[in-house]
CSV table of C-alpha atoms in Angstrom, one decimal:
chain,number,residue,atom,x,y,z
Q,1,MET,CA,-0.1,0.3,0.1
Q,2,PRO,CA,1.5,3.1,-0.5
Q,3,ASN,CA,2.6,5.7,2.2
Q,4,PRO,CA,0.7,9.0,2.1
Q,5,ARG,CA,3.5,11.0,4.3
Q,6,ALA,CA,5.8,9.2,1.8
Q,7,ILE,CA,3.4,11.0,-1.4
Q,8,LEU,CA,3.1,14.0,0.2
Q,9,ASP,CA,7.2,14.4,1.5
Q,10,HIS,CA,7.5,13.9,-2.1
Q,11,ALA,CA,5.5,17.0,-3.4
Q,12,HIS,CA,7.2,19.2,-1.1
Q,13,THR,CA,10.2,18.1,-2.3
Q,14,HIS,CA,9.5,18.7,-5.5
Q,15,HIS,CA,7.2,21.7,-5.2
Q,16,TYR,CA,3.9,20.6,-6.4
Q,17,GLY,CA,0.7,19.8,-5.0
Q,18,VAL,CA,-0.7,16.3,-4.4
Q,19,PRO,CA,-4.5,16.7,-5.9
Q,20,ALA,CA,-6.5,15.1,-3.5
Q,21,MET,CA,-10.4,14.6,-4.1
Q,22,CYS,CA,-13.3,14.7,-2.7
Q,23,CYS,CA,-15.5,11.3,-3.6
Q,24,TYR,CA,-19.5,10.2,-2.9
Q,25,ASN,CA,-19.7,6.6,-5.7
Q,26,LEU,CA,-17.6,4.5,-7.6
Q,27,GLU,CA,-17.9,6.9,-9.9
Q,28,GLY,CA,-15.8,9.7,-8.5
Q,29,ILE,CA,-13.3,6.9,-7.1
Q,30,LEU,CA,-13.0,5.4,-10.5
Q,31,ALA,CA,-12.7,9.3,-12.2
Q,32,THR,CA,-9.7,9.7,-10.0
Q,33,VAL,CA,-7.5,6.7,-10.5
Q,34,ARG,CA,-8.1,6.8,-14.4
Q,35,ALA,CA,-7.2,10.4,-14.2
Q,36,ALA,CA,-4.3,9.9,-12.1
Q,37,GLU,CA,-2.9,7.3,-14.3
Q,38,ALA,CA,-3.7,9.4,-17.4
Q,39,LYS,CA,-1.1,12.2,-16.2
Q,40,ARG,CA,1.5,9.7,-14.2
Q,41,SER,CA,-0.3,11.3,-10.8
Q,42,PRO,CA,0.3,10.7,-7.6
Q,43,ALA,CA,-3.3,11.5,-5.8
Q,44,MET,CA,-6.0,11.1,-2.7
Q,45,ILE,CA,-9.3,10.0,-2.7
Q,46,LEU,CA,-11.2,11.9,0.0
Q,47,LEU,CA,-14.0,10.1,2.1
Q,48,PHE,CA,-15.9,12.1,3.9
Q,49,PRO,CA,-17.6,10.4,7.7
Q,50,TRP,CA,-21.1,9.9,5.9
Q,51,ALA,CA,-19.4,7.2,3.7
Q,52,VAL,CA,-18.9,5.2,6.6
Q,53,HIS,CA,-22.2,6.1,8.4
Q,54,TYR,CA,-24.4,5.1,4.3
Q,55,ALA,CA,-22.7,2.0,3.4
Q,56,ASN,CA,-20.8,0.6,6.8
Q,57,GLY,CA,-17.7,0.2,4.9
Q,58,LEU,CA,-18.4,-1.0,1.5
Q,59,LEU,CA,-17.0,2.0,-0.1
Q,60,VAL,CA,-14.0,2.4,1.4
Q,61,HIS,CA,-13.0,-1.0,1.2
Q,62,ALA,CA,-14.0,0.2,-2.7
Q,63,ALA,CA,-11.6,3.5,-2.2
Q,64,ALA,CA,-8.7,1.3,-0.6
Q,65,GLU,CA,-9.1,-1.9,-3.5
Q,66,ALA,CA,-9.0,1.0,-6.5
Q,67,ALA,CA,-5.4,2.5,-4.9
Q,68,SER,CA,-3.8,-0.9,-4.2
Q,69,THR,CA,-4.6,-1.8,-7.7
Q,70,ALA,CA,-3.4,1.9,-9.1
Q,71,SER,CA,-0.4,2.2,-11.3
Q,72,VAL,CA,0.4,5.6,-9.1
Q,73,PRO,CA,0.8,6.2,-6.0
Q,74,ILE,CA,-2.9,6.9,-4.7
Q,75,ALA,CA,-3.5,7.0,-0.5
Q,76,VAL,CA,-7.6,6.8,1.0
Q,77,HIS,CA,-7.9,9.5,3.2
Q,78,MET,CA,-11.0,10.1,6.2
Q,79,ASP,CA,-11.9,14.0,5.6
Q,80,HIS,CA,-13.2,16.1,8.3
Q,81,ALA,CA,-13.6,13.6,11.1
Q,82,GLN,CA,-15.1,15.3,13.7
Q,83,THR,CA,-16.1,12.7,16.3
Q,84,PRO,CA,-14.3,10.7,18.3
Q,85,GLU,CA,-16.6,8.2,17.6
Q,86,ILE,CA,-16.2,8.0,13.7
Q,87,ILE,CA,-12.8,8.9,13.8
Q,88,ARG,CA,-12.0,5.2,16.1
Q,89,ARG,CA,-15.0,3.6,13.2
Q,90,ALA,CA,-12.5,4.9,10.2
Q,91,ALA,CA,-9.5,3.7,12.1
Q,92,ASP,CA,-10.7,0.6,13.0
Q,93,ILE,CA,-13.1,-0.5,10.2
Q,94,GLY,CA,-9.8,-0.8,7.6
Q,95,GLY,CA,-8.4,0.8,4.1
Q,96,PHE,CA,-7.9,4.2,6.0
Q,97,ASP,CA,-4.2,5.3,4.6
Q,98,GLY,CA,-5.1,8.8,6.4
Q,99,ILE,CA,-7.8,10.3,9.1
Q,100,MET,CA,-8.0,14.2,9.2
Q,101,VAL,CA,-8.5,14.3,13.3
Q,102,ASP,CA,-11.0,17.5,12.9
Q,103,MET,CA,-11.8,18.4,16.4
Q,104,SER,CA,-12.0,22.4,15.3
Q,105,HIS,CA,-15.8,22.9,16.7
Q,106,TYR,CA,-14.3,22.7,20.1
Q,107,GLU,CA,-12.6,25.4,22.0
Q,108,LYS,CA,-8.9,25.2,21.7
Q,109,GLU,CA,-7.4,23.3,24.7
Q,110,GLU,CA,-10.4,20.4,24.4
Q,111,ASN,CA,-9.2,20.5,20.1
Q,112,LEU,CA,-5.4,19.9,21.3
Q,113,LYS,CA,-6.7,17.4,23.7
Q,114,LEU,CA,-8.9,15.2,21.7
Q,115,THR,CA,-6.4,15.8,18.6
Q,116,ARG,CA,-3.7,14.1,20.8
Q,117,GLU,CA,-5.0,11.2,22.0
Q,118,LEU,CA,-6.8,10.6,18.5
Q,119,VAL,CA,-3.6,10.8,16.7
Q,120,ALA,CA,-2.1,8.4,18.8
Q,121,TYR,CA,-5.6,6.2,17.8
Q,122,CYS,CA,-4.5,6.3,14.2
Q,123,HIS,CA,-1.1,6.0,14.6
Q,124,GLU,CA,-0.8,2.6,16.4
Q,125,ARG,CA,-3.2,1.5,13.4
Q,126,GLY,CA,-0.3,2.6,10.6
Q,127,ILE,CA,-2.8,5.9,9.4
Q,128,ALA,CA,-1.6,9.2,8.9
Q,129,THR,CA,-3.0,11.9,10.7
Q,130,GLU,CA,-4.1,15.4,9.6
Q,131,ALA,CA,-5.4,18.7,12.1
Q,132,GLU,CA,-6.9,21.7,11.7
Q,133,PRO,CA,-6.0,25.0,13.7
Q,134,GLY,CA,-8.2,27.5,13.7
Q,135,ARG,CA,-11.7,27.8,11.8
Q,136,ILE,CA,-12.2,27.1,8.2
Q,137,GLU,CA,-15.2,28.5,7.8
Q,138,GLY,CA,-18.4,27.3,5.6
Q,139,GLY,CA,-19.4,23.3,5.6
Q,140,GLU,CA,-19.3,20.8,3.3
Q,141,ASP,CA,-22.1,17.4,2.5
Q,142,GLY,CA,-21.8,15.5,5.9
Q,143,VAL,CA,-19.8,18.2,8.2
Q,144,ALA,CA,-20.9,20.7,10.4
Q,145,ASP,CA,-20.2,24.2,9.4
Q,146,THR,CA,-18.5,26.7,11.4
Q,147,ALA,CA,-19.5,29.8,10.6
Q,148,ASP,CA,-21.4,30.0,13.6
Q,149,LEU,CA,-18.4,29.7,15.8
Q,150,GLU,CA,-16.6,32.9,15.3
Q,151,GLY,CA,-14.0,32.4,12.4
Q,152,MET,CA,-10.4,32.1,13.5
Q,153,LEU,CA,-7.4,32.3,11.1
Q,154,THR,CA,-4.7,29.8,12.4
Q,155,THR,CA,-1.2,32.0,14.0
Q,156,PRO,CA,2.2,29.8,13.7
Q,157,GLU,CA,2.1,29.3,17.6
Q,158,GLU,CA,-1.6,28.2,17.0
Q,159,SER,CA,0.0,26.1,14.3
Q,160,GLU,CA,2.8,24.7,16.2
Q,161,GLU,CA,0.7,23.9,19.5
Q,162,PHE,CA,-0.7,21.1,16.8
Q,163,VAL,CA,2.7,20.1,16.1
Q,164,ALA,CA,2.7,19.0,19.5
Q,165,THR,CA,0.2,17.4,18.9
Q,166,GLY,CA,1.9,14.9,16.3
Q,167,ILE,CA,-0.1,15.1,13.8
Q,168,ASP,CA,1.7,14.6,10.5
Q,169,TRP,CA,-0.3,16.9,8.5
Q,170,LEU,CA,-1.7,20.6,8.9
Q,171,ALA,CA,-4.9,22.5,7.9
Q,172,PRO,CA,-4.2,26.4,8.4
Q,173,ALA,CA,-6.9,28.8,7.9
Q,174,PHE,CA,-5.7,31.9,5.9
Q,175,GLY,CA,-8.8,32.9,4.2
Q,176,ASN,CA,-9.5,29.9,2.5
Q,177,VAL,CA,-13.3,28.9,2.7
Q,178,HIS,CA,-15.5,25.3,2.7
Q,179,GLY,CA,-18.1,25.8,-0.1
Q,180,GLU,CA,-19.2,29.0,-1.3
Q,181,TYR,CA,-17.0,32.6,-0.6
Q,182,GLY,CA,-20.0,35.0,-1.5
Q,183,PRO,CA,-19.3,38.2,-2.3
Q,184,ARG,CA,-16.2,39.1,-0.9
Q,185,GLY,CA,-14.6,36.5,-3.2
Q,186,ILE,CA,-11.7,34.9,-2.4
Q,187,GLN,CA,-9.0,36.7,-0.1
Q,188,LEU,CA,-6.3,34.6,0.9
Q,189,GLU,CA,-3.6,35.4,3.8
Q,190,TYR,CA,-0.2,34.7,2.1
Q,191,ASP,CA,2.0,36.0,4.4
Q,192,ARG,CA,0.0,33.9,7.1
Q,193,LEU,CA,1.0,31.0,5.1
Q,194,LEU,CA,4.1,31.5,4.7
Q,195,SER,CA,5.4,32.5,8.9
Q,196,ILE,CA,2.9,29.5,8.9
Q,197,ARG,CA,5.3,26.9,6.6
Q,198,GLU,CA,8.6,28.5,8.2
Q,199,LYS,CA,7.2,28.0,11.7
Q,200,VAL,CA,6.6,24.5,11.3
Q,201,GLY,CA,9.1,23.7,9.1
Q,202,ASP,CA,9.9,20.0,8.0
Q,203,ARG,CA,8.2,18.5,10.9
Q,204,VAL,CA,4.5,18.7,8.6
Q,205,ARG,CA,3.4,18.9,5.4
Q,206,LEU,CA,0.9,22.1,5.0
Q,207,VAL,CA,-2.9,20.6,3.4
Q,208,LEU,CA,-5.3,23.6,1.6
Q,209,HIS,CA,-8.7,23.6,1.9
Q,210,GLY,CA,-11.2,25.3,0.6
Q,211,ALA,CA,-10.1,25.3,-3.3
Q,212,ASP,CA,-12.5,24.1,-5.4
Q,213,PRO,CA,-13.0,28.3,-7.4
Q,214,PHE,CA,-9.3,28.6,-7.1
Q,215,ASP,CA,-7.3,29.0,-10.3
Q,216,LYS,CA,-3.5,28.3,-11.5
Q,217,GLU,CA,-1.9,31.2,-10.5
Q,218,ILE,CA,-3.5,30.4,-6.5
Q,219,PHE,CA,-2.6,27.4,-7.1
Q,220,GLN,CA,1.3,27.8,-7.7
Q,221,LYS,CA,1.4,30.7,-4.4
Q,222,CYS,CA,-0.3,28.3,-2.1
Q,223,ILE,CA,2.0,26.0,-3.0
Q,224,GLU,CA,4.7,28.3,-3.2
Q,225,CYS,CA,3.7,29.1,0.3
Q,226,GLY,CA,4.4,25.3,1.2
Q,227,VAL,CA,1.3,23.4,0.8
Q,228,SER,CA,1.6,20.0,-0.5
Q,229,LYS,CA,-1.6,18.8,-0.5
Q,230,ILE,CA,-4.8,20.4,-2.7
Q,231,ASN,CA,-8.4,19.3,-1.5
Q,232,ILE,CA,-11.4,19.5,-3.8
Q,233,ASN,CA,-14.8,18.4,-4.0
Q,234,LYS,CA,-17.2,20.8,-6.3
Q,235,VAL,CA,-15.1,20.6,-9.6
Q,236,LEU,CA,-15.7,17.0,-9.4
Q,237,ASN,CA,-18.3,16.8,-8.7
Q,238,ASN,CA,-20.7,19.1,-10.5
Q,239,GLU,CA,-19.8,17.3,-13.0
Q,240,PHE,CA,-21.9,14.1,-12.5
Q,241,VAL,CA,-24.6,15.8,-11.6
Q,242,ARG,CA,-24.5,17.4,-14.8
Q,243,VAL,CA,-24.5,14.6,-16.5
Q,244,TRP,CA,-27.1,12.8,-14.9
Q,245,GLY,CA,-29.5,16.2,-15.1
Q,246,GLU,CA,-29.1,16.1,-18.7
Q,247,LYS,CA,-28.9,12.5,-19.7
Q,248,ALA,CA,-31.0,9.9,-17.1
Q,249,GLY,CA,-34.0,8.6,-18.7
Q,250,LYS,CA,-32.7,10.1,-21.7
Q,251,ALA,CA,-29.9,7.0,-22.1
Q,252,PRO,CA,-29.4,3.8,-20.8
Q,253,LEU,CA,-28.3,3.8,-17.7
Q,254,THR,CA,-24.9,2.2,-18.0
Q,255,SER,CA,-24.3,5.2,-20.3
Q,256,VAL,CA,-25.2,7.8,-18.4
Q,257,ILE,CA,-23.1,6.5,-15.5
Q,258,GLU,CA,-20.6,5.9,-17.9
Q,259,GLU,CA,-20.6,9.4,-19.3
Q,260,ALA,CA,-20.6,10.7,-16.4
Q,261,THR,CA,-17.4,8.9,-14.7
Q,262,ASP,CA,-15.7,10.2,-17.8
Q,263,ALA,CA,-16.5,13.8,-17.0
Q,264,MET,CA,-15.3,14.0,-13.8
Q,265,GLN,CA,-12.2,11.7,-14.9
Q,266,LYS,CA,-12.0,15.0,-17.7
Q,267,ALA,CA,-12.3,17.1,-14.7
Q,268,VAL,CA,-10.1,15.6,-12.9
Q,269,GLU,CA,-7.5,15.7,-15.2
Q,270,LYS,CA,-7.7,19.3,-15.4
Q,271,CYS,CA,-7.1,19.8,-11.2
Q,272,ILE,CA,-3.6,18.2,-11.7
Q,273,ASN,CA,-2.7,20.1,-14.5
Q,274,ARG,CA,-3.4,23.3,-12.5
Q,275,VAL,CA,-1.5,21.6,-9.5
Q,276,ILE,CA,1.1,19.4,-10.9
Q,277,ALA,CA,2.0,22.0,-13.7
Q,278,GLY,CA,4.0,19.9,-15.1
Q,279,TYR,CA,7.3,19.7,-11.9
Q,280,CYS,CA,5.9,15.5,-11.4
Q,281,ARG,CA,4.8,13.1,-14.4
Q,282,LEU,CA,5.6,9.3,-12.5
Q,283,HIS,CA,7.3,7.2,-15.5
Q,284,THR,CA,7.2,3.3,-15.1
Q,285,PRO,CA,7.9,1.7,-12.8
Q,286,THR,CA,6.5,4.4,-10.5
Q,287,PRO,CA,8.7,4.7,-7.6
Q,288,ASP,CA,8.7,2.7,-4.3
Q,289,LEU,CA,5.8,5.2,-2.1
Q,290,THR,CA,5.1,1.6,0.4
Q,291,LEU,CA,7.2,1.6,3.5
Q,292,ARG,CA,10.5,3.9,2.7
Q,293,THR,CA,10.9,7.4,3.8
Q,294,ALA,CA,10.4,9.4,0.8
Q,295,LYS,CA,14.2,10.8,1.1
Q,296,GLU,CA,15.2,7.2,0.6
Q,297,SER,CA,13.2,6.4,-2.6
Q,298,MET,CA,12.6,9.5,-4.4
Q,299,ASN,CA,15.5,11.7,-5.9
Q,300,ASN,CA,14.1,13.5,-9.2
Q,301,PRO,CA,10.9,14.8,-9.6
Q,302,PHE,CA,11.3,14.2,-13.3
Q,303,THR,CA,12.1,10.6,-12.6
Q,304,LEU,CA,9.7,9.4,-9.7
C-alpha cells in the first residue's frame, strides 16, 4: 500500500501539490484513479464520514482496492472526521491510509486534547493524521458548518501547538473557506501561510482546504508557500450532477454512468494540470512509496 506521508513528502520536496479529490460514489473513485493514471500523477481519494455511515465501509474498501491496484501512488483519506467515535471506527474499519482529526468545532484546549489522543490512536494503527488549527469557515456534505463559531485564522504559534500533538499534516485557516466564498470573493493571506510554513518547518506538511474556485495562479502561490495537499470537491462532483441531470431517463443507465465517470475524469485531469504544473510525471515503473521514506525512495521529480 502507498505511504501517504511519502507521497506528500515528495510533493513538498519537488514543489507541487497532490490533488485530493472528495468522492461520494464509485464513479468519483474510478474517475480519480483513471485521471491520475492518465496523467501519471499521485493522488488521494477523500471520503467524508458519510461514506462510513451510509455504506458501513463498503465504499471505503472499494476505494482502498482501487488505490492499491492503481499504477500510480494513490492514498485513501477520511476528510473532516469530527467525532472521536467516527475516527476510531474509521481507524478500525480498514482501508484508510489517513484520517483528518477535525476537532475544530471545540474550543482550542479541548481541540488539542482530543487531537492528541486521537492522533495516537490512528498512529498505533499505521494511519497518518491531519488536523485543522483555527476554523476554516463554511460547511460541506455531512460536515458541520463552523461559520456560526467565531471564524479564526491560524497563527504560527497555534500551529506549533498542533504540531506538538503528533499530527502529520496541518490544514491552516488563512482566508480559505469551505463551499462558496460569497460576495467578498477570495481573500487569502499568503504572508500568514508562509509564516506558518516557516514555523513548522519540515515537521508536517500543509494542506489546502476550500480550493474549488481557485485558478492555477492561486494554486501555485499556495504551493510556493508550502502547501503539499490540495482538497477538491465540487469541480469533480458537479460533473456527475450535470451529466445525470442532462441524460438520466434519456439514455441507458449504463451509458449515463459511463458518461458521468468520463466527465469526472476529465475534471480531475484539469485539476492535476493546475496543481502539478509539469513538476511531476510518474514514469513506469513508479517509485517505491510504500514503507520507505521520501528521502530514501525519491530523488528526481521527472524520474519518479
